[in-house]
Short mmCIF file of C-alpha atoms in Angstrom, two decimals:
data_model
loop_
_atom_site.label_atom_id
_atom_site.label_comp_id
_atom_site.label_asym_id
_atom_site.label_seq_id
_atom_site.Cartn_x
_atom_site.Cartn_y
_atom_site.Cartn_z
CA MET A 131 -0.03 0.02 0.01
CA ASP A 132 2.81 2.29 0.76
CA ASP A 133 4.18 1.85 -2.80
CA LEU A 134 0.69 2.35 -4.30
CA LYS A 135 0.42 5.63 -2.57
CA LYS A 136 3.60 6.86 -4.34
CA LEU A 137 1.59 6.34 -7.58
CA GLY A 138 -1.18 8.39 -6.09
CA GLU A 139 -1.07 11.33 -8.68
CA ILE A 140 -1.70 9.01 -11.59
CA PHE A 141 -4.60 7.40 -9.71
CA ASP A 142 -5.99 10.99 -9.04
CA ALA A 143 -5.81 11.74 -12.76
CA GLY A 144 -7.66 8.50 -13.59
CA CYS A 145 -10.43 9.61 -11.14
CA ASP A 146 -10.76 12.77 -12.80
CA ALA A 147 -11.22 10.94 -16.12
CA ALA A 148 -13.86 8.75 -14.52
CA HIS A 149 -15.62 11.98 -13.33
CA LEU A 150 -15.57 13.27 -16.89
CA GLY A 151 -17.08 10.05 -18.21
CA GLN A 152 -19.88 10.19 -15.55
CA SER A 153 -20.59 13.81 -16.45
CA ILE A 154 -20.90 13.04 -20.03
CA ILE A 155 -23.41 10.23 -19.32
CA GLU A 156 -25.47 12.41 -17.09
CA ARG A 157 -25.48 15.32 -19.55
CA LEU A 158 -26.54 13.08 -22.42
CA GLY A 159 -29.31 11.58 -20.34
CA SER A 160 -30.58 14.97 -19.46
CA GLU A 161 -30.40 16.42 -23.05
CA ARG A 162 -31.91 13.33 -24.74
CA GLU A 163 -34.56 12.48 -22.24
CA GLY A 164 -37.71 11.53 -24.09
CA THR A 165 -36.05 12.07 -27.53
CA GLY A 166 -34.04 8.94 -28.01
CA PHE A 167 -31.10 8.61 -30.46
CA CYS A 168 -30.83 10.42 -33.71
CA SER A 169 -29.02 7.78 -35.68
CA ASP A 170 -27.63 4.21 -35.46
CA LEU A 171 -24.19 5.70 -35.03
CA GLU A 172 -25.37 7.46 -31.87
CA THR A 173 -26.93 4.24 -30.55
CA VAL A 174 -23.72 2.22 -31.24
CA ALA A 175 -21.54 4.96 -29.77
CA TYR A 176 -23.59 4.99 -26.62
CA VAL A 177 -23.37 1.26 -26.15
CA VAL A 178 -19.66 1.11 -26.88
CA PHE A 179 -18.93 4.14 -24.48
CA GLY A 180 -21.02 2.63 -21.67
CA LYS A 181 -19.19 -0.75 -21.95
CA ALA A 182 -15.90 0.94 -22.14
CA PHE A 183 -16.65 2.96 -19.09
CA LYS A 184 -17.51 -0.25 -17.18
CA THR A 185 -14.11 -1.77 -18.32
CA PHE A 186 -12.15 1.31 -17.31
CA HIS A 187 -13.70 1.07 -13.90
CA ALA A 188 -12.71 -2.51 -13.64
CA ALA A 189 -9.07 -1.77 -14.53
CA LYS A 190 -8.98 0.92 -12.01
CA ILE A 191 -10.17 -1.43 -9.29
CA LEU A 192 -7.71 -4.07 -10.19
CA CYS A 193 -4.85 -1.47 -10.07
CA LEU A 194 -5.94 -0.26 -6.76
CA HIS A 195 -5.56 -3.76 -5.38
CA GLY A 196 -2.11 -4.48 -7.04
CA TYR A 197 -3.23 -6.49 -10.00
CA GLY A 198 -1.62 -4.40 -12.70
CA ALA A 199 -0.96 -7.29 -15.17
CA ASP A 200 -4.55 -8.29 -15.10
CA ALA A 201 -5.67 -4.75 -15.67
CA LEU A 202 -3.35 -4.52 -18.71
CA ALA A 203 -5.35 -7.41 -20.22
CA LEU A 204 -8.51 -5.26 -20.00
CA CYS A 205 -6.55 -2.36 -21.88
CA ALA A 206 -6.76 -4.71 -24.92
CA SER A 207 -10.62 -4.44 -24.67
CA LEU A 208 -10.42 -0.73 -24.30
CA PHE A 209 -8.14 -0.35 -27.37
CA GLU A 210 -10.68 -2.58 -29.41
CA LYS A 211 -13.52 -0.18 -28.53
CA HIS A 212 -11.98 2.45 -30.83
CA LEU A 213 -12.38 0.14 -33.66
CA GLU A 214 -16.14 -0.54 -33.32
CA MET A 215 -17.13 2.96 -34.25
CA PHE A 216 -17.48 2.35 -37.91
CA PRO A 217 -20.63 4.08 -39.47
CA LYS A 218 -20.84 1.95 -42.54
CA GLN A 219 -21.10 -1.80 -43.00
CA SER A 220 -18.57 -1.59 -45.87
CA CYS A 221 -15.83 -0.81 -43.48
CA TRP A 222 -15.91 -4.38 -42.33
CA TRP A 223 -15.18 -5.85 -45.67
CA LYS A 224 -12.39 -5.35 -48.40
CA SER A 225 -11.68 -6.73 -51.80
CA SER A 226 -9.42 -9.75 -51.71
CA GLY A 227 -7.98 -8.87 -55.07
CA LYS A 228 -9.32 -12.16 -56.67
CA GLY A 229 -12.21 -11.55 -58.89
CA SER A 230 -15.21 -10.30 -56.92
CA LYS A 231 -14.45 -11.94 -53.75
CA ARG A 232 -14.40 -10.02 -50.48
CA ALA A 233 -12.40 -10.63 -47.36
CA ARG A 234 -13.36 -9.82 -43.81
CA VAL A 235 -11.37 -6.70 -42.57
CA THR A 236 -8.91 -7.80 -39.85
CA LEU A 237 -8.58 -5.99 -36.54
CA ARG A 238 -5.26 -4.46 -37.75
CA ASP A 239 -6.99 -3.14 -40.92
CA ARG A 240 -9.48 -1.46 -38.78
CA ALA A 241 -6.76 0.00 -36.47
CA LYS A 242 -4.92 1.32 -39.60
CA ALA A 243 -8.26 2.86 -40.91
CA VAL A 244 -8.69 4.98 -37.77
CA GLY A 245 -5.10 5.97 -37.41
CA LEU A 246 -4.08 3.45 -34.79
CA GLY A 247 -1.92 1.16 -36.88
CA LYS A 248 1.31 1.89 -35.05
CA ARG A 249 -0.33 1.59 -31.56
CA TYR A 250 -1.75 -1.82 -32.71
CA ASP A 251 1.67 -3.04 -33.50
CA THR A 252 3.08 -1.89 -30.11
CA SER A 253 0.71 -1.23 -27.26
CA TYR A 254 -2.07 -3.73 -28.36
CA TYR A 255 0.52 -6.46 -28.93
CA ILE A 256 1.60 -6.10 -25.34
CA PHE A 257 -2.03 -5.97 -23.99
CA CYS A 258 -2.93 -9.21 -25.87
CA SER A 259 0.07 -10.94 -24.52
CA HIS A 260 -1.22 -10.19 -20.95
CA LYS A 261 -4.71 -11.20 -22.07
CA HIS A 262 -3.58 -14.50 -23.47
CA THR A 263 -0.70 -15.22 -21.13
CA GLY A 264 1.98 -14.81 -23.70
CA PRO A 265 5.70 -15.04 -23.00
CA SER A 266 6.32 -11.29 -23.48
CA ALA A 267 3.99 -10.76 -20.48
CA ALA A 268 5.86 -13.11 -18.22
CA SER A 269 7.54 -10.20 -16.35
CA GLY A 270 4.16 -9.04 -15.20
CA PHE A 271 3.20 -12.35 -13.38
CA MET A 272 6.58 -13.88 -12.57
CA PHE A 273 9.46 -12.94 -10.29
CA ARG A 274 13.14 -14.03 -9.67
CA HIS A 275 14.48 -15.25 -6.41
CA GLU A 276 17.55 -17.20 -5.18
CA GLU A 277 16.23 -20.54 -6.36
CA GLY A 278 15.10 -19.34 -9.76
CA VAL A 279 11.74 -18.02 -10.87
CA ASP A 280 8.14 -18.46 -9.71
CA VAL A 281 4.66 -17.26 -10.40
CA ILE A 282 3.20 -14.22 -8.50
CA LEU A 283 0.22 -15.53 -6.69
CA GLY A 284 -1.16 -12.33 -5.08
CA PRO A 285 -1.13 -8.59 -5.25
CA ASN A 286 1.95 -6.98 -6.66
CA LEU A 287 2.98 -3.54 -7.99
CA LYS A 288 4.25 -4.93 -11.43
CA GLY A 289 2.29 -3.49 -14.20
CA VAL A 290 0.20 -1.12 -12.08
CA TYR A 291 1.77 2.04 -13.33
CA ASN A 292 1.36 0.95 -16.97
CA ALA A 293 -2.10 -0.26 -16.51
CA VAL A 294 -3.31 2.97 -14.98
CA GLN A 295 -1.61 5.02 -17.64
CA HIS A 296 -2.86 3.05 -20.56
CA SER A 297 -6.45 2.47 -19.33
CA THR A 298 -6.93 6.16 -18.64
CA MET A 299 -5.50 7.32 -21.94
CA HIS A 300 -7.59 4.86 -23.90
CA PHE A 301 -10.68 5.82 -22.01
CA LEU A 302 -10.05 9.51 -22.61
CA ASP A 303 -9.43 8.84 -26.29
CA LEU A 304 -12.97 7.22 -26.33
CA CYS A 305 -14.34 10.28 -24.53
CA GLY A 306 -13.01 12.28 -27.46
CA VAL A 307 -14.67 9.86 -30.01
CA PHE A 308 -17.95 10.10 -28.05
CA GLN A 309 -17.92 13.85 -28.09
CA ASP A 310 -17.29 13.91 -31.76
CA VAL A 311 -20.41 11.85 -32.35
CA TYR A 312 -22.63 13.82 -29.99
CA LYS A 313 -21.04 17.17 -30.47
CA LEU A 314 -20.69 17.90 -26.82
CA GLY A 315 -18.19 20.63 -27.09
CA ILE A 316 -15.78 19.24 -24.55
CA GLU A 317 -12.75 18.98 -26.86
CA ALA A 318 -10.67 21.33 -24.71
CA GLU A 319 -11.49 19.40 -21.42
CA VAL A 320 -10.69 16.04 -22.93
CA LYS A 321 -7.36 17.50 -24.38
CA ALA A 322 -6.36 19.02 -21.08
CA LEU A 323 -7.04 15.80 -19.21
CA ILE A 324 -4.87 13.73 -21.75
CA GLU A 325 -2.03 16.23 -21.27
CA ARG A 326 -2.34 15.99 -17.45
CA VAL A 327 -2.27 12.22 -17.55
CA THR A 328 0.73 12.25 -19.90
CA GLU A 329 2.72 14.77 -17.70
CA THR A 330 1.76 13.20 -14.43
CA GLY A 331 2.97 9.78 -15.77
CA ARG A 332 6.27 11.35 -16.68
CA GLN A 333 6.59 12.97 -13.15
CA VAL A 334 5.95 9.70 -11.37
CA LEU A 335 8.22 7.77 -13.68
CA ARG A 336 11.05 10.15 -12.82
CA ALA A 337 10.34 10.17 -9.14
CA HIS A 338 9.71 6.42 -8.82
CA PRO A 339 11.41 4.51 -11.69
CA ASP A 340 11.57 1.23 -9.72
CA LEU A 341 7.87 1.29 -9.23
CA CYS A 342 6.99 1.90 -12.78
CA VAL A 343 7.69 -1.58 -14.26
#
């Protein structure tokens, strides 16, 4: 708990992101009361955002209890939520180049289509490794000792810093997408929080590099 407290500033930034998400939901409920959604895109955006909000909360709870590696697995789900915001069915299919056959668009194709190709090849690869217990994620759930290595069976600080940072950033990115769909006029607020999370992460990393693994 003492070590978790040293990461307090990034947890505080995450709480502010959660408050923003809650205010968005409450505002939308107030403005759309009795009118419903204006389009299929608005309906899909609302469902995706609501599910992402729940996942973000779950990641935060895991981090607060020292289960960072498990929270990183949830970051994969948050990343994928960016790729479900396609307004047209045609975005799910592409020409295979063989006659008139069409091939289903892969997750990487969808990531590239929304400008997240590089993040798919880096961050998402790491998240999925935690999600599927891949070798590259072993450092998050194993530790070295005098007799060799063993599996971490309980709470541990490993992965907490990265999980808080990534889950908060991906949720704020989704807040930006949601605001674009609903024209909420909160671009500046979302941008300011993203900058705060980024800078706070740097400060904590400089102050406690040994805790940010």
